Structure formats: C-alpha cells, structure tokens
CSV table of C-alpha atoms in Angstrom, one decimal:
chain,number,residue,atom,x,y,z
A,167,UNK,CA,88.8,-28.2,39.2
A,168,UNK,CA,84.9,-29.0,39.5
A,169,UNK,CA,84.1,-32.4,41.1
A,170,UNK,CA,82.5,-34.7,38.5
A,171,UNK,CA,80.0,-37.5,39.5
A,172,UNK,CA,79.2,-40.8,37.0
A,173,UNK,CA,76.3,-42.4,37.0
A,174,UNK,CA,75.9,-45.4,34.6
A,175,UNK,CA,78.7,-47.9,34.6
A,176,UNK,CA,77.9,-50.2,31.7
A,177,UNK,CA,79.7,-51.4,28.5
A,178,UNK,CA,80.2,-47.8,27.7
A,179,UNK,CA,80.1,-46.4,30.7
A,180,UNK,CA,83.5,-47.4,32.3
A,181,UNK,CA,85.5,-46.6,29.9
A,182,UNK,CA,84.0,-42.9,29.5
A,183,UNK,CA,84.3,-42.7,33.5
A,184,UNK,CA,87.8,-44.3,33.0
A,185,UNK,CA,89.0,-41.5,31.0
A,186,UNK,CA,87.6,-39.1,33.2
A,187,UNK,CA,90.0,-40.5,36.2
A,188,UNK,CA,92.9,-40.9,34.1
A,189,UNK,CA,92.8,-37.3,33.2
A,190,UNK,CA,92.9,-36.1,37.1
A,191,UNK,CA,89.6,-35.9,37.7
A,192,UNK,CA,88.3,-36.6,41.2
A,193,UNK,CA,85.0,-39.0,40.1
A,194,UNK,CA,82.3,-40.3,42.3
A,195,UNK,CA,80.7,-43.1,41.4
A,196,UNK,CA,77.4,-45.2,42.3
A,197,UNK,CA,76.4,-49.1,42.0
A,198,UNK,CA,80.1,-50.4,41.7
A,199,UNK,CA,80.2,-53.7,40.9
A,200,UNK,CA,83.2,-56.4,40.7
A,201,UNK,CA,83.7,-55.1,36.7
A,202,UNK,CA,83.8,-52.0,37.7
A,203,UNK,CA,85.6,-52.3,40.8
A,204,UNK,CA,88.9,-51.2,38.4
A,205,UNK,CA,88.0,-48.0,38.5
A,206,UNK,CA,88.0,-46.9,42.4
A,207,UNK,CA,91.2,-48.9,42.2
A,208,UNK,CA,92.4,-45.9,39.9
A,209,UNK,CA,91.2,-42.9,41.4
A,210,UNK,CA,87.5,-42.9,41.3
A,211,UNK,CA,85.2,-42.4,44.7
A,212,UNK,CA,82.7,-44.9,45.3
A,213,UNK,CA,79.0,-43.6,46.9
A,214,UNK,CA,76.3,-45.4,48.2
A,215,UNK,CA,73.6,-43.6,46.3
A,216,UNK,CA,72.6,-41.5,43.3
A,217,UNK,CA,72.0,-38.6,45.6
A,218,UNK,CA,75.3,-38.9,47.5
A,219,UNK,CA,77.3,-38.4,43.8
A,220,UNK,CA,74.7,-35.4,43.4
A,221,UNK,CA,76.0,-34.3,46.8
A,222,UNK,CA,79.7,-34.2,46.1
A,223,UNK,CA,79.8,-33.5,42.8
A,224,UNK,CA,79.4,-29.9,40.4
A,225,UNK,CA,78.7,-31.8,37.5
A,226,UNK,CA,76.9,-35.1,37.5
A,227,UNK,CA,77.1,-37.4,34.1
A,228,UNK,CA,74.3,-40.3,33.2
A,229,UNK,CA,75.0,-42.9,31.5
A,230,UNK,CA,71.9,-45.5,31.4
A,231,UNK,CA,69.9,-47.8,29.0
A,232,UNK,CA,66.5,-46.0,28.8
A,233,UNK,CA,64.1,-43.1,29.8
A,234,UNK,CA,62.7,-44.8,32.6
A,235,UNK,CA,66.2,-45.5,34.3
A,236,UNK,CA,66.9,-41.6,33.8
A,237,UNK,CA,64.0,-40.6,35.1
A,238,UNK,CA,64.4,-43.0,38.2
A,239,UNK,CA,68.0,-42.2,38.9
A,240,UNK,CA,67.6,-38.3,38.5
A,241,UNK,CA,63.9,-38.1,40.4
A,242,UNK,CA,63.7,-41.1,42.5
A,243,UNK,CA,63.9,-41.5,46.4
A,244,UNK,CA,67.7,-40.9,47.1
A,245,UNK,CA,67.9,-40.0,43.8
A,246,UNK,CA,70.6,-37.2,41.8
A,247,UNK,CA,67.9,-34.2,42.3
A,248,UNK,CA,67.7,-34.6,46.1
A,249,UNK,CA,71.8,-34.1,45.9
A,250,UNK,CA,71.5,-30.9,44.1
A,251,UNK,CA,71.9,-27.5,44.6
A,252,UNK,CA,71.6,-23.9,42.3
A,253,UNK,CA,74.7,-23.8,40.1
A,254,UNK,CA,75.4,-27.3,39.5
A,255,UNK,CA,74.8,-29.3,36.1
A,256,UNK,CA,73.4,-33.0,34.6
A,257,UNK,CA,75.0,-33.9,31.7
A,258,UNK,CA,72.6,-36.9,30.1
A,259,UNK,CA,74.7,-38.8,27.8
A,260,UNK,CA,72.4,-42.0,27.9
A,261,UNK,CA,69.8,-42.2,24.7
A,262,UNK,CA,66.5,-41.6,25.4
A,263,UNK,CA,63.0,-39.4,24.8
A,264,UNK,CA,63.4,-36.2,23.6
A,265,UNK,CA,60.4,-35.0,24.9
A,266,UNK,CA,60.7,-36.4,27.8
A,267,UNK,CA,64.5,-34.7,28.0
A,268,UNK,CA,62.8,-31.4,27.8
A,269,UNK,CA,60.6,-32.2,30.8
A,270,UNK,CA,63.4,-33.4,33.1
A,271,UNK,CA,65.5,-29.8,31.9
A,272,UNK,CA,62.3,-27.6,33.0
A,273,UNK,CA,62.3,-29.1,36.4
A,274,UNK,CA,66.2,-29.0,37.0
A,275,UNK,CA,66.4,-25.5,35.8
A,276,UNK,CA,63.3,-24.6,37.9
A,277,UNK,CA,65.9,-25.5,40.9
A,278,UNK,CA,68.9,-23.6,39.4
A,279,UNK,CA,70.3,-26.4,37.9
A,280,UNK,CA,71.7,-27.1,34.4
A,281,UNK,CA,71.0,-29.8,32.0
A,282,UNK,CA,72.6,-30.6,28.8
A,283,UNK,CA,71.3,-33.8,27.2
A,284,UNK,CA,74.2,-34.8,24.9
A,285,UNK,CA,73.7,-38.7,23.3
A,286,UNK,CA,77.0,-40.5,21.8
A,287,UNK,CA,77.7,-42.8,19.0
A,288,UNK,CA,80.4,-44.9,18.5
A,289,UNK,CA,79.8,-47.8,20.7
A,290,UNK,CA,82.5,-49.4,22.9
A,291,UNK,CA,85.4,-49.0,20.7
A,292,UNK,CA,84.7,-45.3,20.4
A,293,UNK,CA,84.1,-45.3,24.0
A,294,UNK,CA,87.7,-47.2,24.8
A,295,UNK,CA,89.2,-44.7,22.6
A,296,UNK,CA,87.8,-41.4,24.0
A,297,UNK,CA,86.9,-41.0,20.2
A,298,UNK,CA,82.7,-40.8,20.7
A,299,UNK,CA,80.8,-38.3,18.4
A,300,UNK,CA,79.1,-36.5,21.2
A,301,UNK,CA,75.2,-34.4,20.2
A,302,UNK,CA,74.6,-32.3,22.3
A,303,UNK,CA,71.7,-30.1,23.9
A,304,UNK,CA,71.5,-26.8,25.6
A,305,UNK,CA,72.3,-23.8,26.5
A,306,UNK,CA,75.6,-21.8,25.1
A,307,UNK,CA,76.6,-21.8,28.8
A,308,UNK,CA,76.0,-25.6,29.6
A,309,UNK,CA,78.0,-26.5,26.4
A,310,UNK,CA,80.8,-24.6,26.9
A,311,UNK,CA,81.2,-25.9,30.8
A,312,UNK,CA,80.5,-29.4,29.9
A,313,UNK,CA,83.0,-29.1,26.7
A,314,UNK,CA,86.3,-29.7,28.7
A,315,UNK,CA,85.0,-33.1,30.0
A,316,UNK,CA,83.5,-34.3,26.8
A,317,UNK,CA,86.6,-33.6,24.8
A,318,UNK,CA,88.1,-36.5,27.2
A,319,UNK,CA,85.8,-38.3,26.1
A,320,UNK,CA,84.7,-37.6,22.2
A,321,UNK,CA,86.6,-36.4,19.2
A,322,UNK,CA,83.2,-35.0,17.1
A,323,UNK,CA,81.4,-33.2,19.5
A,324,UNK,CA,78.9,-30.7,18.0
A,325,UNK,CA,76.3,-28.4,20.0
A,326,UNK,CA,72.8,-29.1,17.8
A,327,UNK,CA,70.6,-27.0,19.5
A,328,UNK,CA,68.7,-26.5,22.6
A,329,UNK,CA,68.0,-29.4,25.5
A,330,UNK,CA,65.8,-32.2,23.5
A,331,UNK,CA,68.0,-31.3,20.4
A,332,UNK,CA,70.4,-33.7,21.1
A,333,UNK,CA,68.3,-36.7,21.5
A,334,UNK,CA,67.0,-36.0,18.1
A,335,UNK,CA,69.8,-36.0,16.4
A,336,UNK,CA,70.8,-39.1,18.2
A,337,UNK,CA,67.8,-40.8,17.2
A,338,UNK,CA,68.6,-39.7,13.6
A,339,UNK,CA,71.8,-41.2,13.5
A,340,UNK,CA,70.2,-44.4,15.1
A,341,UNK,CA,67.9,-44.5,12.1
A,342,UNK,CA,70.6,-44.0,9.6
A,343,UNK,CA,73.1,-47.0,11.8
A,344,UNK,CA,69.8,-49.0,11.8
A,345,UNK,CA,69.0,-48.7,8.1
A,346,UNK,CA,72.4,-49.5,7.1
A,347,UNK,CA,73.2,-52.5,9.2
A,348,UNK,CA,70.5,-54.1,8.2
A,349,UNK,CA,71.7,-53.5,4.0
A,350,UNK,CA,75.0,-54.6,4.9
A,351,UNK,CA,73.5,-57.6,6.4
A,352,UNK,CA,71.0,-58.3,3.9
A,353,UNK,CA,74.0,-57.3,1.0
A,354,UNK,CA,76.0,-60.4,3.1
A,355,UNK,CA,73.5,-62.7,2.8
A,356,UNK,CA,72.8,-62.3,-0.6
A,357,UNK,CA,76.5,-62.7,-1.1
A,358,UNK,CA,76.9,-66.0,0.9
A,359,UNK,CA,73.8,-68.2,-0.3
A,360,UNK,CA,75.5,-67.4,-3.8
A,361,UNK,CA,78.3,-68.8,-2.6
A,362,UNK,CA,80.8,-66.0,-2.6
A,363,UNK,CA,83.9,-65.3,-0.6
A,364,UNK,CA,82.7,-63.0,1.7
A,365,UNK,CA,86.1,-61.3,2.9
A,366,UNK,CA,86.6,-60.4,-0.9
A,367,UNK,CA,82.6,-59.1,-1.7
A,368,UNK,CA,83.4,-56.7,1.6
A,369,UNK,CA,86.9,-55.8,0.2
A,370,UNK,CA,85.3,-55.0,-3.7
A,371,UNK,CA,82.1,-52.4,-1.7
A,372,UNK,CA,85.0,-50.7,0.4
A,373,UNK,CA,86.7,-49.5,-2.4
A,374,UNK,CA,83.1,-48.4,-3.8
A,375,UNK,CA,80.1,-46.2,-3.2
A,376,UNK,CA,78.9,-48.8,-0.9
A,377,UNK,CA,81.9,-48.1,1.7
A,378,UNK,CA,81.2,-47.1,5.0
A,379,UNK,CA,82.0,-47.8,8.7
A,380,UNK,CA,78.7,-49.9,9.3
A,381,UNK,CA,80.6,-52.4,6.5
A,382,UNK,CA,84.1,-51.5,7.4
A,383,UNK,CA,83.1,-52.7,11.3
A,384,UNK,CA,79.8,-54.5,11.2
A,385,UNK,CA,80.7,-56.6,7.9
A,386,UNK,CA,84.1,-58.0,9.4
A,387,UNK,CA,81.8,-58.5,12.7
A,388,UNK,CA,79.1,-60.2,10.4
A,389,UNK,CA,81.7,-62.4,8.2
A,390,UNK,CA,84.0,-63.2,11.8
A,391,UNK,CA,80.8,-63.9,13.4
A,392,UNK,CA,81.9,-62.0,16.3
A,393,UNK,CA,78.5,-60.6,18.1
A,394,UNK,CA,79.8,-59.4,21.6
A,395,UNK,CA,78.0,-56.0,22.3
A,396,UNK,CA,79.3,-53.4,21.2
A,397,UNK,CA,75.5,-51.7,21.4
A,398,UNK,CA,73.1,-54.7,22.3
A,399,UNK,CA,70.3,-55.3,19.9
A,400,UNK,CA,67.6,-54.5,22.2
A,401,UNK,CA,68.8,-51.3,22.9
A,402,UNK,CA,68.7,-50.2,19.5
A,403,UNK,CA,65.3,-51.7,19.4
A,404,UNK,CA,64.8,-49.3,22.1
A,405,UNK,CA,66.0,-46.0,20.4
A,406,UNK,CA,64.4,-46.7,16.9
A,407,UNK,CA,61.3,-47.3,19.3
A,408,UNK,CA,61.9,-43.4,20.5
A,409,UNK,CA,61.8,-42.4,16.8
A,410,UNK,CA,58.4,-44.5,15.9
A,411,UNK,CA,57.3,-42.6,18.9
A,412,UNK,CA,57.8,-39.2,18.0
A,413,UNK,CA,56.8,-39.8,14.1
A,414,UNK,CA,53.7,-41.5,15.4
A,415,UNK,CA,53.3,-37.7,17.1
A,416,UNK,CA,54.2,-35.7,14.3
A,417,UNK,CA,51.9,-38.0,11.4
A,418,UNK,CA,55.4,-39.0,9.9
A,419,UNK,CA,56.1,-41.9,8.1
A,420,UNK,CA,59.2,-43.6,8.7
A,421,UNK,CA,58.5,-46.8,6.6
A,422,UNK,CA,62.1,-48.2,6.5
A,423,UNK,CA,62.8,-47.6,10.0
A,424,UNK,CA,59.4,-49.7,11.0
A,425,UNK,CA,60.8,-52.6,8.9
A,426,UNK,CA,64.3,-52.0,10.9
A,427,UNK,CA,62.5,-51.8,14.1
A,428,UNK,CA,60.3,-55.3,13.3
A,429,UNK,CA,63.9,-57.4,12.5
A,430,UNK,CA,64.9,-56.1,15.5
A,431,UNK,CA,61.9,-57.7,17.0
A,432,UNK,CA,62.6,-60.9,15.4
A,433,UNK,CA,66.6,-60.7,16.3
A,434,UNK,CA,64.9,-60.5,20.1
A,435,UNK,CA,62.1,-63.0,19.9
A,436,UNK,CA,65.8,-65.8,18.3
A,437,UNK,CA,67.2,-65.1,21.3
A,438,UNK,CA,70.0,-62.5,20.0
A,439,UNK,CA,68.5,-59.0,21.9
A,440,UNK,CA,72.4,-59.0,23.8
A,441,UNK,CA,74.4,-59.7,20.9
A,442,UNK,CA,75.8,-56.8,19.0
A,443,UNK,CA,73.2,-55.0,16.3
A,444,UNK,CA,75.6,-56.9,13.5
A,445,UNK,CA,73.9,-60.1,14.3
A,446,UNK,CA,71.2,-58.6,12.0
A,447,UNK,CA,72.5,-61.0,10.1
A,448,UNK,CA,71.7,-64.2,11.9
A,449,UNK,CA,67.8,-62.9,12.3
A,450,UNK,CA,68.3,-62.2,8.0
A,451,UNK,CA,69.8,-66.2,8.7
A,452,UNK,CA,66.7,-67.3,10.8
A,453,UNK,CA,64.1,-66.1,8.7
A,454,UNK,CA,65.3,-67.5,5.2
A,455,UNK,CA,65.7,-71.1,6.5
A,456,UNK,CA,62.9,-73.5,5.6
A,457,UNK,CA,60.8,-75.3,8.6
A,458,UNK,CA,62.0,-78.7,9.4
C-alpha cells in the first residue's frame, strides 16, 4: 500500500483526509491544528513541514484556497518538491490556474515526478460523504494510480484530459454553479417582495424545468437563511476570477459570468465573503433596499 500525504486541511479538506484514514491508509499530514487534531487521533501522522509529508509519502494530495498557496506549499523553502523523488506523484485537488497548473506539471515531471491536477465539486456535504465529482488532469498512468484514492473520496470522477484540463473544466462548472445561484437567488427575491410563501414557490420549480441541485440545496439554504460555508463566497469570487483571466487571454466574452463575479464583489465589500455562495441572496437583499 503506497503511503499518502495531505496537505490542505480546511472545510473540505478533513473530511477528504478523513476518509482516507478510515480506509487504512497510513496519511501524513502538515499544519494540524486543534479542528484537525481528530484526525491524528484516528490514524493520521502528523509532520512538521510540507517537505517532511513529501519525504514519507508516494503520493502527496493538495488541498488549498488558491494558486499562490499551491505554488508556495509545492515550491517554497521546505516545501513538497524538496521532499520528492523520481516515481512519486502530486495530486492537486485545490481549484486554481490552469495555466499556471501546466507550469507546476513541467517542472515536477522534469524531476520524474507525476502530477495530476484533479479539482472537485460538491462542497462539504459532498466532501463528508466521499460523494465529490472529481475532474481530473493527466496522464493515463497518473489517473489510473490516483483512481483508487479518489474513489474514497468521489462518486463522479471522470479523466477530461491532459494536466490543465482539469482546472478547466472546474472553472466551467464554477461558471455554471455561479450563474445559477445567482437565478435562484434573484428567482427568491422576486418571489418574497411579492409576498409569496417561499417553501411552496421552491416546491412548484422542483417539480419543473427550473429544478436543480443549486435550488434543491442553495434555495432551502436561501429560504432557512442558513449561510455557514459550505464553499465561502470569496473563494468562488476567486475561481470565476480564474475564468475572467483566461477569457481575457483568449478575447472571450463571458458577459454573465462578469455580472456573477461583480455581486460577488458586492456580497464581499457587505461583509458576507465567508458565508456560503447562497447568501447571494442577502447581497440581491443589500442592493434593492432604499438609503436611509
């Protein structure tokens, strides 16, 4: 059995390590804090750096916010590189650039190393339930070593294409979430200043063309008014930033997205960037009240 290594232990994070070290693997882990203190407690190997996981483990996994943090933790002093050797592999499952994913694959492979960039969706629930849709990036033989440990982790778990391609298709699905939270919330509003029963307007569109998970789990969020992340709002700020980025580099206009990417903004600028992305709805809120 190949030692695995987890860097990244966020809202997400722990319960994707978690599974991991319920399923018998041996899992080293770096920056354990008191929340994740549960998870040495049940198996998992704590290290005192990002090169010492590297070190011990075949396979290394990344879990973390943004580019920059990748970047940092795989290249940095005492960083994962310094850790490896020829044979190992990164798995990337954080969101991030994916040109700048193709950069950090050239220079791992140019040590020996392989690097599969594969993204998730599905938040914390799908985290907690090892139920993620997993995108992933690479070569046939990357995919098919890093399979067994995703399948602890993700139900849907498709290999898109070569390392970059499965940023892409993560940012594509974070345009599509995006777009349709912010329908749903806007739908919701409409619905409330009318002065409608919200639980029953949400009931009528599931049964409709309008159904889908984004109103099935964001609506009930949006109507219980329950905005615990979930996936923070500034981090989806941050990946439908990735896709202005790359239209802006390919002349491609992404009109709706933009307009997504600005009420994110405003969501921030209220005060609501760690809420869940449901509380779309209170920025939708914010910007319809008159002044006093």
């Amino acid at each position: 059995m190949e030692m695995i290594g987890f860097i990244g232990l966020g809202v997400m994070g722990r319960p994707m390590a978690q599974h991991l070290i319920a399923s018998g693997q041996k899992v080293y882990l770096n920056r354990v804090k008191p929340v994740s203190q549960f998870l040495v407690d049940q198996g998992g190997v704590s290290a005192d750096s990002a090169r010492a996981v590297a070190a011990n483990a075949d396979i290394v996994i990344l879990m973390l916010p943004d580019t920059p943090d990748v970047e940092h933790v795989l290249f940095g002093s005492n960083g994962v590189a310094e850790g490896l050797s020829p044979g190992k592999l990164v798995i990337d499952m954080s969101s991030i650039s994916p040109v700048a994913t193709k950069q950090f694959a050239e220079r791992l492979r140019a040590e020996g190393v392989g690097y599969l960039d594969a993204p998730v969706s599905g938040g914390e629930v799908g985290a907690r339930n090892a139920a993620l849709t997993i995108m992933a990036g690479g070569s046939e033989e990357d995919f098919a070593r890093a399979l067994p440990l995703l399948e602890k982790m993700g139900k849907a778990i498709t290999h898109v294409g070569a390392n970059g391609d499965g940023q892409t298709a993560k940012v594509a699905n974070q345009i599509i979430v995006g777009l349709t939270i912010g329908a749903v919330a806007e739908a919701l509003t409409f619905a409330r200043e009318a002065g409608a029963d919200l639980a029953k307007i949400r009931e009528a569109l599931m049964g409709g063309f309008a159904s889908s998970r984004i109103l099935e789990v964001h609506g009930q969020r949006m109507i219980d008014e329950t905005f615990d992340p979930g996936f923070r709002i500034r981090l989806h700020r941050k990946d439908l930033s990735l896709a202005a980025d790359a239209a802006k580099a390919m002349d491609l206009a992404l009109p709706a997205t933009a307009l997504i990417q600005q009420l994110m903004s405003a969501a921030v600028g209220i005060g609501l960037g760690d809420k869940d992305h449901s509380a779309l709805i209170e920025a939708i809120a914010h910007l319809s009240r008159a002044p006093d």
